[in-house]
PDB file of C-alpha atoms in Angstrom:
ATOM      1  CA  UNK A 287      10.587  -6.583 -16.095  1.00 56.00           C
ATOM      2  CA  UNK A 288       7.325  -8.496 -16.489  1.00 65.00           C
ATOM      3  CA  UNK A 289       4.245  -7.001 -14.914  1.00 82.00           C
ATOM      4  CA  UNK A 290       1.442  -9.123 -13.532  1.00 91.00           C
ATOM      5  CA  UNK A 291      -2.133  -8.299 -14.483  1.00 92.00           C
ATOM      6  CA  UNK A 292      -3.978  -6.891 -11.460  1.00 94.00           C
ATOM      7  CA  UNK A 293      -7.760  -7.229 -11.538  1.00 94.00           C
ATOM      8  CA  UNK A 294     -10.101  -5.273  -9.283  1.00 95.00           C
ATOM      9  CA  UNK A 295     -13.639  -6.591  -9.812  1.00 95.00           C
ATOM     10  CA  UNK A 296     -16.467  -4.093 -10.375  1.00 96.00           C
ATOM     11  CA  UNK A 297     -18.127  -5.147  -7.102  1.00 95.00           C
ATOM     12  CA  UNK A 298     -15.240  -3.434  -5.243  1.00 95.00           C
ATOM     13  CA  UNK A 299     -15.468  -0.116  -7.120  1.00 95.00           C
ATOM     14  CA  UNK A 300     -17.901   1.268  -4.542  1.00 94.00           C
ATOM     15  CA  UNK A 301     -15.539   0.294  -1.701  1.00 92.00           C
ATOM     16  CA  UNK A 302     -12.667   2.141  -3.357  1.00 93.00           C
ATOM     17  CA  UNK A 303     -14.873   5.147  -4.109  1.00 94.00           C
ATOM     18  CA  UNK A 304     -15.685   5.514  -0.399  1.00 93.00           C
ATOM     19  CA  UNK A 305     -12.020   5.727   0.581  1.00 94.00           C
ATOM     20  CA  UNK A 306     -10.450   9.103   1.223  1.00 94.00           C
ATOM     21  CA  UNK A 307      -8.186  10.552  -1.453  1.00 96.00           C
ATOM     22  CA  UNK A 308      -5.156   9.435   0.564  1.00 95.00           C
ATOM     23  CA  UNK A 309      -6.675   5.968   0.972  1.00 94.00           C
ATOM     24  CA  UNK A 310      -7.228   5.628  -2.777  1.00 95.00           C
ATOM     25  CA  UNK A 311      -3.620   6.689  -3.351  1.00 96.00           C
ATOM     26  CA  UNK A 312      -2.390   4.106  -0.825  1.00 95.00           C
ATOM     27  CA  UNK A 313      -4.424   1.381  -2.587  1.00 95.00           C
ATOM     28  CA  UNK A 314      -3.026   2.510  -5.947  1.00 95.00           C
ATOM     29  CA  UNK A 315       0.525   2.254  -4.604  1.00 95.00           C
ATOM     30  CA  UNK A 316      -0.061  -1.282  -3.290  1.00 94.00           C
ATOM     31  CA  UNK A 317      -1.675  -2.375  -6.569  1.00 94.00           C
ATOM     32  CA  UNK A 318       1.354  -0.978  -8.394  1.00 93.00           C
ATOM     33  CA  UNK A 319       3.617  -3.034  -6.107  1.00 92.00           C
ATOM     34  CA  UNK A 320       1.556  -6.193  -6.711  1.00 92.00           C
ATOM     35  CA  UNK A 321       1.861  -5.720 -10.481  1.00 92.00           C
ATOM     36  CA  UNK A 322       5.614  -6.102 -10.085  1.00 91.00           C
ATOM     37  CA  UNK A 323       5.659  -8.863  -7.442  1.00 89.00           C
ATOM     38  CA  UNK A 324       2.444 -10.298  -5.967  1.00 90.00           C
ATOM     39  CA  UNK A 325       4.504 -12.290  -3.478  1.00 88.00           C
ATOM     40  CA  UNK A 326       6.031  -9.141  -1.980  1.00 84.00           C
ATOM     41  CA  UNK A 327       7.687  -9.829   1.394  1.00 86.00           C
ATOM     42  CA  UNK A 328       5.265  -7.336   2.964  1.00 85.00           C
ATOM     43  CA  UNK A 329       2.392  -9.688   2.118  1.00 88.00           C
ATOM     44  CA  UNK A 330       1.425 -12.841   3.944  1.00 88.00           C
ATOM     45  CA  UNK A 331      -0.273 -16.042   2.875  1.00 85.00           C
ATOM     46  CA  UNK A 332      -3.640 -17.151   4.182  1.00 80.00           C
ATOM     47  CA  UNK A 333      -4.220 -20.846   4.872  1.00 76.00           C
ATOM     48  CA  UNK A 334      -6.598 -22.166   2.224  1.00 76.00           C
ATOM     49  CA  UNK A 335      -6.417 -25.364   0.215  1.00 73.00           C
ATOM     50  CA  UNK A 336      -6.104 -25.220  -3.560  1.00 74.00           C
ATOM     51  CA  UNK A 337      -5.413 -21.486  -3.996  1.00 80.00           C
ATOM     52  CA  UNK A 338      -2.721 -18.985  -3.247  1.00 86.00           C
ATOM     53  CA  UNK A 339      -4.532 -16.412  -1.148  1.00 90.00           C
ATOM     54  CA  UNK A 340      -2.480 -13.509   0.202  1.00 93.00           C
ATOM     55  CA  UNK A 341      -2.987 -10.378   2.288  1.00 94.00           C
ATOM     56  CA  UNK A 342      -1.138  -7.059   2.199  1.00 95.00           C
ATOM     57  CA  UNK A 343      -1.573  -3.748   4.046  1.00 94.00           C
ATOM     58  CA  UNK A 344      -1.069  -0.312   2.585  1.00 94.00           C
ATOM     59  CA  UNK A 345       1.039   2.363   4.177  1.00 93.00           C
ATOM     60  CA  UNK A 346      -1.063   4.706   6.329  1.00 93.00           C
ATOM     61  CA  UNK A 347      -3.173   7.042   4.190  1.00 92.00           C
ATOM     62  CA  UNK A 348      -1.584  10.492   4.285  1.00 93.00           C
ATOM     63  CA  UNK A 349      -4.859  12.278   5.048  1.00 92.00           C
ATOM     64  CA  UNK A 350      -6.556   9.941   7.562  1.00 91.00           C
ATOM     65  CA  UNK A 351      -3.826   7.566   8.743  1.00 91.00           C
ATOM     66  CA  UNK A 352      -6.031   4.586   7.885  1.00 91.00           C
ATOM     67  CA  UNK A 353      -4.393   1.374   6.785  1.00 93.00           C
ATOM     68  CA  UNK A 354      -6.173  -0.573   4.086  1.00 95.00           C
ATOM     69  CA  UNK A 355      -5.916  -4.355   3.843  1.00 95.00           C
ATOM     70  CA  UNK A 356      -6.231  -6.094   0.494  1.00 96.00           C
ATOM     71  CA  UNK A 357      -6.990  -9.794   0.275  1.00 94.00           C
ATOM     72  CA  UNK A 358      -6.010 -11.192  -3.112  1.00 95.00           C
ATOM     73  CA  UNK A 359      -5.433 -14.385  -5.015  1.00 93.00           C
ATOM     74  CA  UNK A 360      -2.372 -15.095  -7.151  1.00 91.00           C
ATOM     75  CA  UNK A 361      -3.030 -17.027 -10.356  1.00 89.00           C
ATOM     76  CA  UNK A 362       0.170 -18.529 -11.735  1.00 84.00           C
ATOM     77  CA  UNK A 363       1.046 -17.826 -15.371  1.00 84.00           C
ATOM     78  CA  UNK A 364      -0.689 -20.088 -17.851  1.00 81.00           C
ATOM     79  CA  UNK A 365       1.346 -22.010 -20.436  1.00 81.00           C
ATOM     80  CA  UNK A 366       3.034 -19.623 -22.843  1.00 79.00           C
ATOM     81  CA  UNK A 367       2.193 -16.502 -20.815  1.00 78.00           C
ATOM     82  CA  UNK A 368       5.002 -14.380 -19.336  1.00 77.00           C
ATOM     83  CA  UNK A 369       3.073 -13.386 -16.196  1.00 82.00           C
ATOM     84  CA  UNK A 370       0.060 -14.397 -14.187  1.00 89.00           C
ATOM     85  CA  UNK A 371      -2.891 -12.579 -12.664  1.00 91.00           C
ATOM     86  CA  UNK A 372      -3.533 -10.978  -9.304  1.00 94.00           C
ATOM     87  CA  UNK A 373      -7.237 -10.977  -8.386  1.00 94.00           C
ATOM     88  CA  UNK A 374      -8.259  -8.580  -5.613  1.00 96.00           C
ATOM     89  CA  UNK A 375     -10.987 -10.263  -3.575  1.00 95.00           C
ATOM     90  CA  UNK A 376     -11.655  -7.976  -0.633  1.00 94.00           C
ATOM     91  CA  UNK A 377     -10.718  -4.503   0.653  1.00 94.00           C
ATOM     92  CA  UNK A 378     -10.883  -3.552   4.349  1.00 91.00           C
ATOM     93  CA  UNK A 379     -10.304  -0.015   5.588  1.00 87.00           C
ATOM     94  CA  UNK A 380      -9.882   1.259   9.104  1.00 72.00           C
ATOM     95  CA  UNK A 381      -7.620   2.968  11.641  1.00 64.00           C
TER      96      UNK A 381
END
């Protein structure tokens, strides 16, 4: 199995830090899923020209019930590379 590289930029660290423990776990689980298949059937594409932009929701956080939405971009594998990159762009949290 080839894993994709999942990148969470430093500008989102503060957003993740403000999530509850259950919310951080839910984000971790989704990131783990994206490392295996960034085009998971649970995700959906967003209409944008020239990029593959996708959105996926976490399961409800076990402690708060919040669902967290991740907006991310899929970068196809470059020549000679076994897997591509998944770039997390935005994180939204709420009930």
